[in-house]
Tab-separated table of C-alpha atoms in Angstrom:
chain	number	residue	atom	x	y	z
S	1	MET	CA	-22.685	-18.932	7.541
S	2	SER	CA	-25.838	-16.527	9.069
S	3	ARG	CA	-25.446	-12.822	8.437
S	4	THR	CA	-24.816	-12.915	12.040
S	5	ALA	CA	-21.709	-15.799	12.066
S	6	VAL	CA	-20.269	-13.973	9.293
S	7	GLY	CA	-20.267	-10.504	11.277
S	8	GLU	CA	-18.912	-12.204	14.172
S	9	ALA	CA	-15.945	-13.477	12.224
S	10	HIS	CA	-15.481	-9.942	11.047
S	11	GLU	CA	-15.168	-8.919	13.769
S	12	ALA	CA	-13.370	-11.202	15.633
S	13	ALA	CA	-10.949	-11.260	12.315
S	14	ALA	CA	-10.312	-7.627	13.006
S	15	GLN	CA	-9.888	-8.030	16.789
S	16	ARG	CA	-7.102	-10.315	16.202
S	17	LEU	CA	-5.322	-7.490	13.932
S	18	VAL	CA	-5.937	-4.403	16.404
S	19	GLU	CA	-4.307	-6.752	19.273
S	20	ALA	CA	-0.859	-7.782	17.337
S	21	ALA	CA	-0.224	-4.438	16.321
S	22	ALA	CA	-1.192	-2.760	19.926
S	23	THR	CA	1.053	-5.627	21.271
S	24	ARG	CA	3.369	-5.515	18.866
S	25	THR	CA	3.023	-9.085	18.247
S	26	PRO	CA	1.988	-10.923	14.906
S	27	CYS	CA	-0.773	-12.904	15.020
S	28	GLU	CA	-1.985	-16.327	13.698
S	29	PRO	CA	-3.313	-15.788	9.944
S	30	ILE	CA	-6.860	-14.389	10.034
S	31	ARG	CA	-8.479	-16.830	7.212
S	32	ASP	CA	-9.172	-19.413	10.046
S	33	LEU	CA	-11.839	-17.573	11.250
S	34	LEU	CA	-13.018	-16.871	7.657
S	35	PRO	CA	-13.037	-19.978	6.206
S	36	ASP	CA	-15.230	-19.055	3.024
S	37	GLY	CA	-13.938	-15.764	3.274
S	38	THR	CA	-14.241	-13.502	0.190
S	39	ILE	CA	-12.345	-10.321	-1.246
S	40	ASP	CA	-15.558	-8.228	0.004
S	41	ASP	CA	-14.952	-10.091	3.338
S	42	ALA	CA	-11.384	-9.323	3.711
S	43	TYR	CA	-12.184	-5.587	2.939
S	44	ALA	CA	-14.644	-5.620	5.855
S	45	VAL	CA	-12.600	-6.979	7.816
S	46	ALA	CA	-9.822	-4.217	6.941
S	47	GLN	CA	-12.874	-1.394	7.609
S	48	ARG	CA	-13.136	-2.617	11.078
S	49	SER	CA	-10.192	-2.848	12.217
S	50	LEU	CA	-8.944	0.742	10.850
S	51	GLU	CA	-12.644	1.859	12.997
S	52	LEU	CA	-11.587	0.255	16.263
S	53	SER	CA	-7.869	1.528	16.366
S	54	ARG	CA	-7.621	4.245	13.928
S	55	ALA	CA	-11.160	6.549	14.356
S	56	GLY	CA	-10.642	10.167	14.047
S	57	VAL	CA	-6.801	9.812	11.730
S	58	ARG	CA	-7.536	11.610	8.632
S	59	ARG	CA	-7.224	9.528	5.553
S	60	VAL	CA	-4.418	11.075	3.412
S	61	GLY	CA	-4.405	8.144	0.339
S	62	ARG	CA	-4.711	5.072	-0.823
S	63	LYS	CA	-2.179	2.057	-1.709
S	64	ILE	CA	-2.113	-0.484	-4.477
S	65	GLY	CA	-0.658	-3.834	-3.928
S	66	LEU	CA	-0.323	-7.252	-6.033
S	67	THR	CA	0.417	-5.200	-9.370
S	68	SER	CA	3.140	-7.539	-10.103
S	69	ALA	CA	1.947	-10.425	-12.214
S	70	ALA	CA	4.498	-12.553	-10.684
S	71	VAL	CA	3.023	-12.133	-6.701
S	72	GLN	CA	-0.420	-12.633	-8.111
S	73	GLN	CA	0.267	-15.599	-9.558
S	74	GLN	CA	1.495	-16.036	-6.060
S	75	MET	CA	-1.343	-15.073	-4.206
S	76	GLY	CA	-3.777	-17.286	-6.186
S	77	VAL	CA	-5.380	-14.232	-7.378
S	78	ASP	CA	-5.854	-12.139	-11.101
S	79	THR	CA	-5.924	-8.643	-9.257
S	80	PRO	CA	-4.400	-5.967	-7.392
S	81	ASP	CA	-5.661	-4.985	-3.656
S	82	PHE	CA	-5.667	-1.357	-2.059
S	83	GLY	CA	-5.159	-0.513	1.479
S	84	VAL	CA	-6.043	3.114	3.284
S	85	LEU	CA	-3.340	5.394	4.053
S	86	LEU	CA	-3.689	7.686	6.995
S	87	ALA	CA	-1.788	11.092	8.339
S	88	ASP	CA	-0.128	9.186	11.249
S	89	MET	CA	1.629	6.754	8.270
S	90	ALA	CA	3.346	9.568	6.323
S	91	PHE	CA	6.864	10.252	6.815
S	92	GLY	CA	9.224	12.521	4.597
S	93	ASP	CA	12.330	11.952	3.274
S	94	SER	CA	15.039	10.873	5.690
S	95	GLU	CA	12.823	10.854	8.515
S	96	PRO	CA	13.797	8.752	11.433
S	97	ILE	CA	11.097	5.811	11.212
S	98	PRO	CA	10.664	4.320	14.937
S	99	SER	CA	11.367	0.705	14.814
S	100	GLU	CA	8.157	0.618	17.584
S	101	ARG	CA	6.162	1.579	14.615
S	102	LEU	CA	6.454	-1.756	13.082
S	103	LEU	CA	6.703	-5.545	13.450
S	104	GLN	CA	8.145	-7.188	10.331
S	105	PRO	CA	8.789	-4.256	7.821
S	106	ARG	CA	9.720	-4.552	4.241
S	107	VAL	CA	10.146	-1.891	1.945
S	108	GLU	CA	9.342	-1.423	-1.803
S	109	ALA	CA	10.040	1.901	-4.353
S	110	GLU	CA	6.865	3.059	-6.202
S	111	VAL	CA	5.883	6.223	-8.024
S	112	ALA	CA	3.581	8.253	-6.196
S	113	PHE	CA	0.358	10.359	-7.456
S	114	VAL	CA	-0.812	13.129	-6.084
S	115	LEU	CA	-4.362	14.056	-7.220
S	116	GLY	CA	-4.756	18.108	-7.666
S	117	THR	CA	-8.634	17.145	-8.557
S	118	ASP	CA	-11.470	14.854	-7.601
S	119	LEU	CA	-11.858	11.870	-10.121
S	120	PRO	CA	-15.057	11.254	-11.073
S	121	ASP	CA	-17.063	8.121	-10.563
S	122	ARG	CA	-17.175	4.978	-12.926
S	123	PRO	CA	-16.285	4.087	-14.750
S	124	VAL	CA	-12.672	6.093	-14.760
S	125	VAL	CA	-10.591	6.027	-17.327
S	126	THR	CA	-6.827	6.979	-18.504
S	127	THR	CA	-7.204	10.745	-19.655
S	128	ASP	CA	-9.335	10.844	-16.125
S	129	VAL	CA	-6.480	10.058	-13.940
S	130	LEU	CA	-3.629	12.185	-16.706
S	131	ARG	CA	-5.923	15.327	-16.056
S	132	ALA	CA	-6.638	14.747	-12.463
S	133	THR	CA	-2.890	14.292	-11.214
S	134	GLU	CA	-1.124	17.432	-9.682
S	135	PHE	CA	2.282	15.746	-9.575
S	136	VAL	CA	4.158	12.314	-9.075
S	137	VAL	CA	6.735	11.857	-6.662
S	138	ALA	CA	8.944	9.326	-5.566
S	139	ALA	CA	8.196	7.135	-2.445
S	140	ILE	CA	9.358	4.128	-0.630
S	141	GLU	CA	6.700	2.218	0.938
S	142	VAL	CA	7.318	0.081	4.174
S	143	VAL	CA	4.972	-2.640	3.923
S	144	ASP	CA	4.507	-4.899	7.249
S	145	SER	CA	2.278	-7.953	8.318
S	146	ARG	CA	0.519	-8.395	11.447
S	147	ILE	CA	0.308	-12.045	10.099
S	148	ARG	CA	3.473	-14.411	12.188
S	149	ASP	CA	5.936	-15.072	9.311
S	150	TRP	CA	4.337	-13.262	6.251
S	151	ASP	CA	2.077	-15.959	6.081
S	152	ILE	CA	-0.656	-15.168	4.224
S	153	SER	CA	-3.378	-15.450	1.314
S	154	ILE	CA	-4.853	-12.715	-0.184
S	155	VAL	CA	-7.794	-12.786	2.497
S	156	ASP	CA	-4.919	-11.995	5.452
S	157	THR	CA	-3.596	-9.314	3.224
S	158	VAL	CA	-6.460	-7.640	2.360
S	159	ALA	CA	-8.044	-7.766	5.698
S	160	ASP	CA	-5.044	-6.223	7.055
S	161	ASN	CA	-5.265	-3.026	5.141
S	162	ALA	CA	-3.161	-4.569	2.650
S	163	SER	CA	-0.333	-5.158	4.816
S	164	SER	CA	0.096	-1.360	5.059
S	165	GLY	CA	2.558	-0.145	7.368
S	166	LEU	CA	4.161	3.049	6.752
S	167	PHE	CA	5.359	5.324	3.741
S	168	VAL	CA	8.245	7.726	2.870
S	169	ILE	CA	7.574	10.503	0.149
S	170	GLY	CA	10.341	12.476	-1.558
S	171	GLY	CA	10.658	16.078	-1.374
S	172	SER	CA	11.220	16.905	-5.584
S	173	PRO	CA	7.370	16.993	-7.265
S	174	ARG	CA	7.225	17.020	-11.295
S	175	ARG	CA	4.384	16.936	-12.989
S	176	LEU	CA	3.471	14.122	-15.437
S	177	THR	CA	4.451	16.145	-18.709
S	178	ASP	CA	8.166	16.459	-16.794
S	179	VAL	CA	8.713	13.516	-17.066
S	180	ASP	CA	9.405	11.655	-20.143
S	181	ASP	CA	7.663	8.156	-19.937
S	182	VAL	CA	6.663	6.848	-16.585
S	183	ARG	CA	6.510	3.515	-18.076
S	184	SER	CA	10.221	3.393	-18.628
S	185	ILE	CA	11.248	4.718	-15.352
S	186	GLU	CA	14.463	3.090	-14.334
S	187	MET	CA	14.285	2.009	-10.260
S	188	ALA	CA	17.348	1.315	-7.817
S	189	LEU	CA	16.451	0.231	-4.573
S	190	THR	CA	20.280	0.423	-2.004
S	191	CYS	CA	20.655	0.105	1.320
S	192	GLU	CA	24.469	1.412	2.229
S	193	GLY	CA	25.428	1.401	-1.343
S	194	ASP	CA	24.137	-2.735	-2.273
S	195	VAL	CA	21.369	-3.042	-5.051
S	196	VAL	CA	18.791	-4.447	-2.928
S	197	SER	CA	15.689	-3.960	-5.671
S	198	SER	CA	15.648	-2.999	-9.115
S	199	GLY	CA	12.858	-2.166	-11.964
S	200	THR	CA	10.902	-0.258	-14.308
S	201	GLY	CA	7.311	1.119	-14.736
S	202	ALA	CA	6.554	-1.313	-16.483
S	203	ALA	CA	6.464	-3.764	-13.764
S	204	CYS	CA	3.574	-1.763	-12.329
S	205	LEU	CA	0.361	-2.999	-14.625
S	206	GLY	CA	2.081	-2.167	-17.230
S	207	HIS	CA	2.321	0.853	-16.315
S	208	PRO	CA	1.817	2.970	-12.880
S	209	VAL	CA	-1.497	5.065	-14.796
S	210	ASN	CA	-2.975	2.088	-15.067
S	211	ALA	CA	-2.692	0.749	-11.462
S	212	VAL	CA	-4.452	3.975	-10.509
S	213	VAL	CA	-7.097	3.740	-13.005
S	214	TRP	CA	-7.823	0.544	-11.332
S	215	LEU	CA	-8.083	2.040	-7.965
S	216	ALA	CA	-10.012	4.522	-8.714
S	217	ASN	CA	-12.800	1.890	-10.315
S	218	ALA	CA	-12.317	-0.132	-7.447
S	219	VAL	CA	-12.445	2.190	-4.744
S	220	ALA	CA	-15.756	3.877	-6.052
S	221	GLU	CA	-17.488	0.553	-6.582
S	222	ARG	CA	-17.201	0.926	-2.496
S	223	GLY	CA	-18.613	3.898	-2.710
S	224	ALA	CA	-15.175	5.929	-1.757
S	225	PRO	CA	-13.948	7.534	-4.795
S	226	LEU	CA	-10.252	9.157	-4.675
S	227	GLN	CA	-10.377	12.824	-3.930
S	228	ALA	CA	-7.900	15.519	-4.721
S	229	GLY	CA	-5.457	16.102	-2.435
S	230	GLU	CA	-4.759	12.078	-1.809
S	231	VAL	CA	-1.294	10.232	-2.081
S	232	ILE	CA	-1.933	6.931	-4.268
S	233	LEU	CA	1.042	4.270	-3.765
S	234	SER	CA	0.629	3.127	-7.398
S	235	GLY	CA	2.648	-0.289	-6.428
S	236	SER	CA	6.099	-1.669	-6.274
S	237	LEU	CA	8.192	-1.555	-9.330
S	238	GLY	CA	10.535	-4.278	-7.907
S	239	PRO	CA	10.885	-7.092	-5.779
S	240	LEU	CA	10.470	-6.236	-1.590
S	241	ALA	CA	13.333	-6.219	-0.054
S	242	VAL	CA	13.369	-6.465	4.309
S	243	ALA	CA	14.109	-3.661	6.359
S	244	GLU	CA	16.676	-3.567	9.153
S	245	PRO	CA	16.255	-1.862	12.000
S	246	GLY	CA	19.744	1.560	11.995
S	247	ARG	CA	19.332	0.559	8.363
S	248	THR	CA	18.762	3.624	5.918
S	249	TYR	CA	17.522	2.595	2.276
S	250	GLU	CA	17.757	4.797	-0.997
S	251	ALA	CA	15.566	4.553	-4.078
S	252	ARG	CA	16.615	6.522	-7.388
S	253	PHE	CA	14.200	7.193	-10.158
S	254	SER	CA	15.386	7.992	-13.458
S	255	GLY	CA	13.505	11.127	-13.843
S	256	LEU	CA	11.880	11.401	-10.749
S	257	GLY	CA	14.555	11.681	-8.488
S	258	THR	CA	15.712	9.963	-5.119
S	259	VAL	CA	14.030	9.484	-1.384
S	260	ARG	CA	15.231	7.865	1.611
S	261	ALA	CA	13.781	5.293	3.946
S	262	ALA	CA	15.655	5.597	7.296
S	263	PHE	CA	15.153	3.351	10.218
S	264	ALA	CA	15.911	4.603	13.466
S	265	ASP	CA	18.099	1.495	15.631
């Protein structure tokens, strides 16, 4: 495809996703608009869709997806992906989440890292992340897809801002030195007493810090290194669970506390 044709394809894909979000009507996959699309094409579509629909909304962090080996295998990739977190995506513990904000929501429990200092340009290493992290905190990410029935390829989900929806941050931050071993954290996600997902920190690229290191290098490569104050959702510790209206989902993390996502009727 010519450069002009590629640009037109990116624009068409971004417009499809923006319309789906605006009308709350899931759309057809965008991969048909990018038959030869690469991951770079998908990130370009994601950036354009945010420019069209969320211009002026403050960026407060990033999210990492596809941190599970099983999910990577399912999607046919060997690397995570990332999306952007904006201020209007953030909810507090137990704050009611209006249903009109979402299309096909699912929930996953994660360890969130909040940075106290900027991370350097590449290469970022583990000690850089450990030094830069001000605190970690329990979090629930509400993932959502603008693509009908979650019929997504890697190009679809990356273009859709890594299927970002909303996120909920708990109210009990911990310094990394006060958590015995983030890798060994045990997580149980429940809905009205029933366990709907469980896992450990090791499910996230072997260690949640590994995921943040990957992200720091990936975004620095694209000219947008991680900065002080950013919230980093490091990746799910267990399988996704479908989020139902009127239900409250509580994630409990050993050594890290709890957080609740409350969905309004």
